Amino acid sequence: MTRFVLTLLSLLLYSQVASAHVSGGLAGGFYSGFLHPILGWDHVVAMVAVGLWGAFLGSPAIWLLPIVFPLVMAIGGALGVIGIPLPAVETGIALSAIVLGAMVAFAVRPPIWIAAVIVGAFAIFHGHAHGTELPTAANPLAFSLGFVIATGLLHLSGVAFGLLTRWPAGTTAVRTGGAIISMVGVAFLVGIV
Amino acid sequence: MTPAVRRTLALALCLGPGAAWAHAPIKGIDDFYNGILHPLFVPAHMIALITLGLLFGQQGAQKLQYAILGFLVSIVAGLIASGLYTPSGMEVPLLLGAMTVGLLVTLDHPLPTWLYWGLALLLGLLLGVDSSFETLRGSARAAALFGSGVGLYLLFLYVLVLAERFGKRQWQRIGLRILGSWAAASAFIVLSLLFAPQKDNQLPQPPAVSQLSDS
C-alpha cells in the first residue's frame, strides 16, 4: 500500500505543460472566441435551450432557429463592437434561459415566425456580450468565428438531446431539461450563481 | 513493485504523453509552399474561399463548371495585377463578399448564372490582388505568387467538392445552410469593427511573408 501511495505521489511530479495563457494570433483569437460561450453557463443553457426548442417544434424550426440565432446574434455583436450600450444585457441573457427553457418545459408550440422572433430577440443580448470582447481579441475574425461556431455546436447539442422527443419517455426527459434550464436561468437572474 | 502498481503506473504514463513537436510547420519552408499556405493564414481569404466553395458545391459544380474555371482565371489575373499594384484595405471588400456569399448559402436559392460568374470573378480578383507578397523579389516572389494561386484554388475546390458530395440529402443541405449563416455572421461582426470607437477600428491585417517564414 505504501508503495502504491508513493507511486501515485511520484506521478504528481509528472506534470504536463500548464497552458495557463491563451496564445496570440489566429489560434489564440479562435481559441478565446470558441471558449467564450462555452465557459459562460448562462450562454450554455440558453444555447442548448434554442436547440431543444427547435427539435421539440420539429421541422423547419429544428434548423431554422439555429440559423436565425447566429445571424441576429451578429447584429447584437455589432452593437457591442460599435459601443452602443444595450440595457440589462446580463438580465436579458438570464431571461433567455428562463423563457426558452419554459417554452420547452410547457411544450409551447407557437407559429414558426413567433419562435424565430423570440429566439432572435434574445440572440441580440448574447451577441452584445460577445461583441464587447471582440475589439480586444488577438484576431477579431478568428474570435468571431470561434464564438459563432461554439454557439452553433451548443445548439447542435440541444438539437441532439431534443431528438429524444421521438419517444414518449424522451419527451418527458426533454421537457424536464427545459424546466431545469429555466430554473438555472432564474438562479442567474436572482444572482444565486 | 506489485502488478497493480505496475499497471497503474503504465496506465498513468500512457495517459500523460508529452507533445510530439515532430515538425516545425513554418520554419524553413520555401517560397512556393509559403504561398500555398498563405490563404490559410489570412482569415478573410479563408472565409471567402469557404463560402464561395460552399455556394458552388451547393448549387452544383456541373451547372457552374465555366464559372469555376473563371474563378481560376480571375485569381491568376489578380496575382498578376498584384505585381503592378500593392493594395491596402482589401479585408473590407473580401469580408463583404464573404458575408454576401454566406447569406446566399443560407438562403439556398438558385440564382442566375451570371451572378455566380460575377461573384467568382470579383472574389478571385480580390483574393489574387491581396496576395501580393510585396517583401519578396524576382523568382522568390513568382514562386510565392504561383503557390498562392495553387493554394487559393485548391482550398476552394476542396470545399466545393465536399459541399457537393455531402450536400445531397436534406439534412446535409441544412448543414450547408448553417455553415453559411456562421460565415455570414462572423464576417458581419468583424466588419462592424470599422465603426468601433477609438483605435479599435482596425481590421486584422494578414501576416507578412516574413512572419510566415524565416527565410
GROMACS .gro file of C-alpha atoms in nm:
model
  408
    1MET     CA    1   0.000   0.000   0.000
    2THR     CA    2   0.286   0.234   0.088
    3ARG     CA    3   0.445   0.162  -0.248
    4PHE     CA    4   0.119   0.232  -0.421
    5VAL     CA    5   0.077   0.566  -0.247
    6LEU     CA    6   0.439   0.657  -0.318
    7THR     CA    7   0.392   0.570  -0.683
    8LEU     CA    8   0.083   0.785  -0.707
    9LEU     CA    9   0.263   1.071  -0.533
   10SER     CA   10   0.552   1.041  -0.773
   11LEU     CA   11   0.306   1.071  -1.062
   12LEU     CA   12   0.214   1.413  -0.931
   13LEU     CA   13   0.563   1.520  -1.033
   14TYR     CA   14   0.493   1.400  -1.385
   15SER     CA   15   0.318   1.718  -1.482
   16GLN     CA   16   0.221   1.846  -1.822
   17VAL     CA   17   0.250   2.193  -1.970
   18ALA     CA   18   0.025   2.436  -1.784
   19SER     CA   19  -0.109   2.633  -2.085
   20ALA     CA   20  -0.220   2.899  -1.844
   21HIS     CA   21  -0.238   3.175  -2.103
   22VAL     CA   22  -0.407   3.194  -2.439
   23SER     CA   23  -0.159   3.238  -2.717
   24GLY     CA   24  -0.191   3.527  -2.957
   25GLY     CA   25  -0.255   3.537  -3.330
   26LEU     CA   26  -0.506   3.332  -3.520
   27ALA     CA   27  -0.509   3.034  -3.287
   28GLY     CA   28  -0.537   3.249  -2.978
   29GLY     CA   29  -0.821   3.452  -3.127
   30PHE     CA   30  -1.015   3.145  -3.231
   31TYR     CA   31  -0.947   2.967  -2.903
   32SER     CA   32  -1.064   3.252  -2.684
   33GLY     CA   33  -1.367   3.312  -2.907
   34PHE     CA   34  -1.456   2.945  -2.904
   35LEU     CA   35  -1.435   2.928  -2.527
   36HIS     CA   36  -1.630   3.247  -2.465
   37PRO     CA   37  -1.980   3.096  -2.497
   38ILE     CA   38  -1.876   2.760  -2.355
   39LEU     CA   39  -1.725   2.895  -2.034
   40GLY     CA   40  -2.031   3.105  -1.954
   41TRP     CA   41  -2.305   2.884  -1.811
   42ASP     CA   42  -2.566   3.147  -1.883
   43HIS     CA   43  -2.476   3.126  -2.253
   44VAL     CA   44  -2.456   2.748  -2.247
   45VAL     CA   45  -2.802   2.680  -2.105
   46ALA     CA   46  -2.969   2.933  -2.335
   47MET     CA   47  -2.794   2.796  -2.645
   48VAL     CA   48  -2.887   2.442  -2.555
   49ALA     CA   49  -3.246   2.559  -2.499
   50VAL     CA   50  -3.257   2.702  -2.853
   51GLY     CA   51  -3.161   2.362  -2.992
   52LEU     CA   52  -3.401   2.182  -2.760
   53TRP     CA   53  -3.692   2.402  -2.858
   54GLY     CA   54  -3.607   2.370  -3.226
   55ALA     CA   55  -3.603   1.991  -3.201
   56PHE     CA   56  -3.922   1.999  -2.995
   57LEU     CA   57  -4.102   2.206  -3.258
   58GLY     CA   58  -3.974   1.984  -3.540
   59SER     CA   59  -3.908   2.086  -3.899
   60PRO     CA   60  -3.848   2.361  -4.007
   61ALA     CA   61  -3.779   2.506  -3.660
   62ILE     CA   62  -3.516   2.240  -3.589
   63TRP     CA   63  -3.285   2.404  -3.842
   64LEU     CA   64  -3.438   2.748  -3.880
   65LEU     CA   65  -3.384   2.858  -3.519
   66PRO     CA   66  -3.011   2.765  -3.519
   67ILE     CA   67  -2.975   2.968  -3.840
   68VAL     CA   68  -3.170   3.269  -3.715
   69PHE     CA   69  -2.979   3.281  -3.390
   70PRO     CA   70  -2.624   3.343  -3.522
   71LEU     CA   71  -2.744   3.587  -3.786
   72VAL     CA   72  -2.933   3.801  -3.534
   73MET     CA   73  -2.659   3.747  -3.277
   74ALA     CA   74  -2.423   3.912  -3.527
   75ILE     CA   75  -2.635   4.227  -3.509
   76GLY     CA   76  -2.608   4.225  -3.130
   77GLY     CA   77  -2.236   4.160  -3.164
   78ALA     CA   78  -2.201   4.458  -3.397
   79LEU     CA   79  -2.379   4.679  -3.142
   80GLY     CA   80  -2.131   4.562  -2.880
   81VAL     CA   81  -1.834   4.627  -3.108
   82ILE     CA   82  -1.951   4.973  -3.204
   83GLY     CA   83  -2.005   5.053  -2.840
   84ILE     CA   84  -2.379   5.110  -2.848
   85PRO     CA   85  -2.493   5.021  -2.497
   86LEU     CA   86  -2.772   4.773  -2.453
   87PRO     CA   87  -2.956   4.793  -2.122
   88ALA     CA   88  -2.958   4.493  -1.891
   89VAL     CA   89  -2.755   4.258  -2.109
   90GLU     CA   90  -2.699   4.006  -1.831
   91THR     CA   91  -3.066   4.020  -1.736
   92GLY     CA   92  -3.159   3.957  -2.098
   93ILE     CA   93  -2.928   3.656  -2.112
   94ALA     CA   94  -3.075   3.513  -1.791
   95LEU     CA   95  -3.427   3.578  -1.921
   96SER     CA   96  -3.341   3.394  -2.241
   97ALA     CA   97  -3.269   3.080  -2.040
   98ILE     CA   98  -3.588   3.124  -1.838
   99VAL     CA   99  -3.817   3.186  -2.136
  100LEU     CA  100  -3.665   2.936  -2.377
  101GLY     CA  101  -3.646   2.669  -2.107
  102ALA     CA  102  -4.009   2.736  -2.016
  103MET     CA  103  -4.113   2.707  -2.380
  104VAL     CA  104  -3.970   2.356  -2.383
  105ALA     CA  105  -4.097   2.264  -2.036
  106PHE     CA  106  -4.454   2.371  -2.115
  107ALA     CA  107  -4.436   2.235  -2.470
  108VAL     CA  108  -4.531   2.570  -2.620
  109ARG     CA  109  -4.576   2.544  -2.997
  110PRO     CA  110  -4.618   2.891  -3.146
  111PRO     CA  111  -4.606   2.959  -3.521
  112ILE     CA  112  -4.252   2.941  -3.654
  113TRP     CA  113  -4.222   3.315  -3.709
  114ILE     CA  114  -4.308   3.387  -3.345
  115ALA     CA  115  -4.049   3.133  -3.229
  116ALA     CA  116  -3.794   3.295  -3.459
  117VAL     CA  117  -3.873   3.642  -3.322
  118ILE     CA  118  -3.840   3.523  -2.960
  119VAL     CA  119  -3.510   3.347  -3.029
  120GLY     CA  120  -3.382   3.640  -3.236
  121ALA     CA  121  -3.467   3.892  -2.965
  122PHE     CA  122  -3.261   3.704  -2.709
  123ALA     CA  123  -2.980   3.646  -2.959
  124ILE     CA  124  -2.913   4.021  -2.956
  125PHE     CA  125  -2.823   4.009  -2.586
  126HIS     CA  126  -2.589   3.713  -2.630
  127GLY     CA  127  -2.428   3.874  -2.934
  128HIS     CA  128  -2.377   4.202  -2.749
  129ALA     CA  129  -2.196   4.020  -2.467
  130HIS     CA  130  -1.961   3.853  -2.717
  131GLY     CA  131  -1.919   4.166  -2.926
  132THR     CA  132  -1.793   4.380  -2.640
  133GLU     CA  133  -1.499   4.138  -2.609
  134LEU     CA  134  -1.419   4.148  -2.979
  135PRO     CA  135  -1.206   4.464  -3.015
  136THR     CA  136  -0.956   4.330  -2.761
  137ALA     CA  137  -0.931   3.989  -2.924
  138ALA     CA  138  -0.599   3.871  -3.065
  139ASN     CA  139  -0.761   3.828  -3.404
  140PRO     CA  140  -1.118   3.956  -3.431
  141LEU     CA  141  -1.222   3.741  -3.727
  142ALA     CA  142  -1.083   3.426  -3.566
  143PHE     CA  143  -1.251   3.527  -3.238
  144SER     CA  144  -1.588   3.579  -3.407
  145LEU     CA  145  -1.558   3.252  -3.599
  146GLY     CA  146  -1.477   3.080  -3.270
  147PHE     CA  147  -1.775   3.208  -3.079
  148VAL     CA  148  -2.018   3.162  -3.368
  149ILE     CA  149  -1.905   2.802  -3.419
  150ALA     CA  150  -1.917   2.729  -3.045
  151THR     CA  151  -2.267   2.876  -3.030
  152GLY     CA  152  -2.373   2.658  -3.321
  153LEU     CA  153  -2.229   2.347  -3.161
  154LEU     CA  154  -2.419   2.423  -2.840
  155HIS     CA  155  -2.736   2.448  -3.048
  156LEU     CA  156  -2.646   2.116  -3.203
  157SER     CA  157  -2.609   1.953  -2.864
  158GLY     CA  158  -2.956   2.082  -2.774
  159VAL     CA  159  -3.095   1.952  -3.103
  160ALA     CA  160  -2.934   1.613  -3.041
  161PHE     CA  161  -3.090   1.589  -2.696
  162GLY     CA  162  -3.419   1.723  -2.831
  163LEU     CA  163  -3.438   1.441  -3.084
  164LEU     CA  164  -3.530   1.216  -2.792
  165THR     CA  165  -3.883   1.352  -2.836
  166ARG     CA  166  -3.941   1.067  -3.081
  167TRP     CA  167  -4.016   0.854  -2.778
  168PRO     CA  168  -4.268   0.932  -2.501
  169ALA     CA  169  -4.007   0.894  -2.227
  170GLY     CA  170  -3.773   1.113  -2.431
  171THR     CA  171  -4.036   1.385  -2.449
  172THR     CA  172  -4.058   1.380  -2.070
  173ALA     CA  173  -3.678   1.398  -2.047
  174VAL     CA  174  -3.662   1.692  -2.287
  175ARG     CA  175  -3.937   1.883  -2.106
  176THR     CA  176  -3.760   1.816  -1.778
  177GLY     CA  177  -3.441   1.950  -1.936
  178GLY     CA  178  -3.629   2.263  -2.034
  179ALA     CA  179  -3.755   2.307  -1.679
  180ILE     CA  180  -3.402   2.270  -1.542
  181ILE     CA  181  -3.273   2.528  -1.789
  182SER     CA  182  -3.549   2.764  -1.686
  183MET     CA  183  -3.463   2.720  -1.318
  184VAL     CA  184  -3.096   2.780  -1.392
  185GLY     CA  185  -3.200   3.100  -1.566
  186VAL     CA  186  -3.389   3.207  -1.253
  187ALA     CA  187  -3.077   3.135  -1.048
  188PHE     CA  188  -2.874   3.361  -1.278
  189LEU     CA  189  -3.137   3.630  -1.266
  190VAL     CA  190  -3.151   3.649  -0.887
  191GLY     CA  191  -2.775   3.611  -0.857
  192ILE     CA  192  -2.761   3.274  -0.682
  193VAL     CA  193  -2.498   3.156  -0.932
  194MET     CA  194   0.652  -0.332  -0.727
  195THR     CA  195   0.328  -0.519  -0.733
  196PRO     CA  196   0.145  -0.592  -1.059
  197ALA     CA  197  -0.129  -0.349  -0.954
  198VAL     CA  198   0.118  -0.067  -0.909
  199ARG     CA  199   0.287  -0.155  -1.238
  200ARG     CA  200  -0.046  -0.145  -1.417
  201THR     CA  201  -0.138   0.186  -1.255
  202LEU     CA  202   0.196   0.335  -1.348
  203ALA     CA  203   0.179   0.209  -1.705
  204LEU     CA  204  -0.173   0.341  -1.746
  205ALA     CA  205  -0.082   0.679  -1.599
  206LEU     CA  206   0.220   0.711  -1.827
  207CYS     CA  207   0.008   0.622  -2.130
  208LEU     CA  208  -0.246   0.885  -2.036
  209GLY     CA  209   0.015   1.155  -1.998
  210PRO     CA  210   0.217   1.172  -2.321
  211GLY     CA  211   0.408   1.485  -2.398
  212ALA     CA  212   0.378   1.691  -2.715
  213ALA     CA  213   0.540   1.539  -3.022
  214TRP     CA  214   0.678   1.853  -3.193
  215ALA     CA  215   0.771   1.633  -3.486
  216HIS     CA  216   0.774   1.909  -3.744
  217ALA     CA  217   0.817   2.282  -3.749
  218PRO     CA  218   0.540   2.376  -3.993
  219ILE     CA  219   0.665   2.723  -4.075
  220LYS     CA  220   1.039   2.745  -4.028
  221GLY     CA  221   1.239   2.667  -4.335
  222ILE     CA  222   0.951   2.640  -4.578
  223ASP     CA  223   1.028   2.763  -4.924
  224ASP     CA  224   0.852   3.040  -5.109
  225PHE     CA  225   0.625   2.818  -5.314
  226TYR     CA  226   0.497   2.629  -5.011
  227ASN     CA  227   0.475   2.957  -4.826
  228GLY     CA  228   0.243   3.078  -5.100
  229ILE     CA  229   0.026   2.766  -5.079
  230LEU     CA  230  -0.017   2.816  -4.706
  231HIS     CA  231  -0.085   3.188  -4.736
  232PRO     CA  232  -0.468   3.162  -4.765
  233LEU     CA  233  -0.475   2.950  -4.451
  234PHE     CA  234  -0.306   3.226  -4.253
  235VAL     CA  235  -0.534   3.505  -4.372
  236PRO     CA  236  -0.879   3.457  -4.218
  237ALA     CA  237  -1.053   3.684  -4.468
  238HIS     CA  238  -0.916   3.475  -4.755
  239MET     CA  239  -1.016   3.154  -4.586
  240ILE     CA  240  -1.371   3.260  -4.509
  241ALA     CA  241  -1.420   3.398  -4.864
  242LEU     CA  242  -1.293   3.076  -5.021
  243ILE     CA  243  -1.500   2.855  -4.793
  244THR     CA  244  -1.824   3.044  -4.853
  245LEU     CA  245  -1.770   3.050  -5.230
  246GLY     CA  246  -1.688   2.678  -5.230
  247LEU     CA  247  -2.000   2.608  -5.025
  248LEU     CA  248  -2.216   2.811  -5.264
  249PHE     CA  249  -2.083   2.648  -5.578
  250GLY     CA  250  -2.098   2.299  -5.426
  251GLN     CA  251  -2.450   2.364  -5.302
  252GLN     CA  252  -2.572   2.479  -5.642
  253GLY     CA  253  -2.391   2.208  -5.838
  254ALA     CA  254  -2.049   2.204  -5.999
  255GLN     CA  255  -2.183   2.074  -6.329
  256LYS     CA  256  -2.404   2.378  -6.377
  257LEU     CA  257  -2.127   2.618  -6.280
  258GLN     CA  258  -1.826   2.450  -6.442
  259TYR     CA  259  -1.735   2.751  -6.652
  260ALA     CA  260  -1.768   2.989  -6.356
  261ILE     CA  261  -1.539   2.755  -6.160
  262LEU     CA  262  -1.280   2.791  -6.436
  263GLY     CA  263  -1.348   3.163  -6.445
  264PHE     CA  264  -1.259   3.179  -6.077
  265LEU     CA  265  -0.915   3.034  -6.157
  266VAL     CA  266  -0.863   3.286  -6.437
  267SER     CA  267  -0.961   3.575  -6.210
  268ILE     CA  268  -0.722   3.454  -5.937
  269VAL     CA  269  -0.440   3.448  -6.192
  270ALA     CA  270  -0.536   3.794  -6.316
  271GLY     CA  271  -0.540   3.922  -5.959
  272LEU     CA  272  -0.199   3.772  -5.884
  273ILE     CA  273  -0.053   3.931  -6.196
  274ALA     CA  274  -0.212   4.263  -6.104
  275SER     CA  275  -0.065   4.237  -5.755
  276GLY     CA  276   0.277   4.267  -5.915
  277LEU     CA  277   0.180   4.604  -6.057
  278TYR     CA  278  -0.023   4.739  -5.769
  279THR     CA  279   0.006   4.671  -5.398
  280PRO     CA  280  -0.329   4.747  -5.245
  281SER     CA  281  -0.425   4.806  -4.886
  282GLY     CA  282  -0.752   4.762  -4.704
  283MET     CA  283  -0.865   4.464  -4.908
  284GLU     CA  284  -1.011   4.299  -4.599
  285VAL     CA  285  -1.329   4.502  -4.621
  286PRO     CA  286  -1.437   4.404  -4.974
  287LEU     CA  287  -1.332   4.045  -4.907
  288LEU     CA  288  -1.541   4.027  -4.590
  289LEU     CA  289  -1.832   4.198  -4.765
  290GLY     CA  290  -1.806   3.937  -5.038
  291ALA     CA  291  -1.783   3.653  -4.786
  292MET     CA  292  -2.085   3.786  -4.597
  293THR     CA  293  -2.290   3.815  -4.916
  294VAL     CA  294  -2.195   3.467  -5.033
  295GLY     CA  295  -2.258   3.325  -4.684
  296LEU     CA  296  -2.610   3.471  -4.690
  297LEU     CA  297  -2.668   3.322  -5.036
  298VAL     CA  298  -2.562   2.982  -4.900
  299THR     CA  299  -2.804   3.030  -4.611
  300LEU     CA  300  -3.089   3.115  -4.850
  301ASP     CA  301  -3.010   2.811  -5.070
  302HIS     CA  302  -3.199   2.950  -5.365
  303PRO     CA  303  -3.098   2.906  -5.730
  304LEU     CA  304  -2.969   3.228  -5.880
  305PRO     CA  305  -2.900   3.342  -6.238
  306THR     CA  306  -2.572   3.200  -6.368
  307TRP     CA  307  -2.431   3.546  -6.436
  308LEU     CA  308  -2.444   3.617  -6.063
  309TYR     CA  309  -2.221   3.318  -5.987
  310TRP     CA  310  -1.989   3.437  -6.261
  311GLY     CA  311  -1.979   3.782  -6.108
  312LEU     CA  312  -1.905   3.652  -5.759
  313ALA     CA  313  -1.633   3.418  -5.886
  314LEU     CA  314  -1.462   3.687  -6.090
  315LEU     CA  315  -1.486   3.951  -5.818
  316LEU     CA  316  -1.367   3.734  -5.531
  317GLY     CA  317  -1.094   3.571  -5.743
  318LEU     CA  318  -0.961   3.911  -5.840
  319LEU     CA  319  -0.970   4.041  -5.481
  320LEU     CA  320  -0.801   3.730  -5.344
  321GLY     CA  321  -0.531   3.745  -5.609
  322VAL     CA  322  -0.458   4.114  -5.565
  323ASP     CA  323  -0.447   4.075  -5.187
  324SER     CA  324  -0.177   3.805  -5.214
  325SER     CA  325   0.090   4.046  -5.322
  326PHE     CA  326   0.400   3.924  -5.128
  327GLU     CA  327   0.548   4.269  -5.157
  328THR     CA  328   0.851   4.184  -4.943
  329LEU     CA  329   0.977   3.929  -5.196
  330ARG     CA  330   1.152   3.996  -5.525
  331GLY     CA  331   1.224   3.815  -5.850
  332SER     CA  332   1.188   3.440  -5.869
  333ALA     CA  333   1.107   3.412  -5.499
  334ARG     CA  334   0.805   3.635  -5.548
  335ALA     CA  335   0.698   3.448  -5.860
  336ALA     CA  336   0.719   3.119  -5.671
  337ALA     CA  337   0.519   3.257  -5.380
  338LEU     CA  338   0.254   3.401  -5.612
  339PHE     CA  339   0.230   3.073  -5.803
  340GLY     CA  340   0.199   2.884  -5.475
  341SER     CA  341  -0.062   3.126  -5.353
  342GLY     CA  342  -0.269   3.071  -5.667
  343VAL     CA  343  -0.247   2.696  -5.619
  344GLY     CA  344  -0.340   2.726  -5.252
  345LEU     CA  345  -0.635   2.956  -5.318
  346TYR     CA  346  -0.781   2.737  -5.590
  347LEU     CA  347  -0.720   2.409  -5.409
  348LEU     CA  348  -0.889   2.528  -5.092
  349PHE     CA  349  -1.187   2.646  -5.298
  350LEU     CA  350  -1.204   2.314  -5.485
  351TYR     CA  351  -1.181   2.109  -5.166
  352VAL     CA  352  -1.474   2.290  -5.010
  353LEU     CA  353  -1.671   2.278  -5.336
  354VAL     CA  354  -1.625   1.904  -5.378
  355LEU     CA  355  -1.708   1.833  -5.013
  356ALA     CA  356  -2.015   2.056  -5.027
  357GLU     CA  357  -2.140   1.885  -5.343
  358ARG     CA  358  -2.058   1.536  -5.222
  359PHE     CA  359  -2.215   1.588  -4.882
  360GLY     CA  360  -2.498   1.814  -4.993
  361LYS     CA  361  -2.736   1.558  -5.141
  362ARG     CA  362  -2.965   1.474  -4.853
  363GLN     CA  363  -3.195   1.722  -4.691
  364TRP     CA  364  -3.015   1.730  -4.355
  365GLN     CA  365  -2.684   1.776  -4.535
  366ARG     CA  366  -2.820   2.075  -4.725
  367ILE     CA  367  -2.941   2.217  -4.394
  368GLY     CA  368  -2.588   2.171  -4.260
  369LEU     CA  369  -2.451   2.372  -4.552
  370ARG     CA  370  -2.700   2.650  -4.484
  371ILE     CA  371  -2.599   2.658  -4.119
  372LEU     CA  372  -2.232   2.686  -4.219
  373GLY     CA  373  -2.324   2.972  -4.449
  374SER     CA  374  -2.502   3.153  -4.166
  375TRP     CA  375  -2.198   3.110  -3.939
  376ALA     CA  376  -1.968   3.257  -4.203
  377ALA     CA  377  -2.201   3.548  -4.276
  378ALA     CA  378  -2.242   3.624  -3.905
  379SER     CA  379  -1.866   3.618  -3.841
  380ALA     CA  380  -1.792   3.843  -4.139
  381PHE     CA  381  -2.062   4.089  -4.036
  382ILE     CA  382  -1.935   4.119  -3.679
  383VAL     CA  383  -1.579   4.181  -3.793
  384LEU     CA  384  -1.696   4.439  -4.047
  385SER     CA  385  -1.860   4.624  -3.760
  386LEU     CA  386  -1.509   4.685  -3.625
  387LEU     CA  387  -1.485   4.957  -3.889
  388PHE     CA  388  -1.731   5.156  -3.683
  389ALA     CA  389  -1.580   5.072  -3.346
  390PRO     CA  390  -1.473   5.370  -3.136
  391GLN     CA  391  -1.113   5.475  -3.061
  392LYS     CA  392  -0.823   5.288  -3.214
  393ASP     CA  393  -1.006   4.958  -3.236
  394ASN     CA  394  -1.143   5.029  -3.580
  395GLN     CA  395  -0.858   4.841  -3.742
  396LEU     CA  396  -0.941   4.523  -3.920
  397PRO     CA  397  -0.696   4.238  -3.872
  398GLN     CA  398  -0.409   4.255  -4.115
  399PRO     CA  399  -0.280   3.945  -4.289
  400PRO     CA  400   0.060   3.828  -4.166
  401ALA     CA  401   0.360   3.938  -4.365
  402VAL     CA  402   0.552   3.675  -4.552
  403SER     CA  403   0.849   3.738  -4.327
  404GLN     CA  404   0.634   3.629  -4.034
  405LEU     CA  405   0.548   3.302  -4.203
  406SER     CA  406   0.897   3.205  -4.296
  407ASP     CA  407   1.242   3.253  -4.155
  408SER     CA  408   1.397   3.262  -4.498
   0.00000   0.00000   0.00000
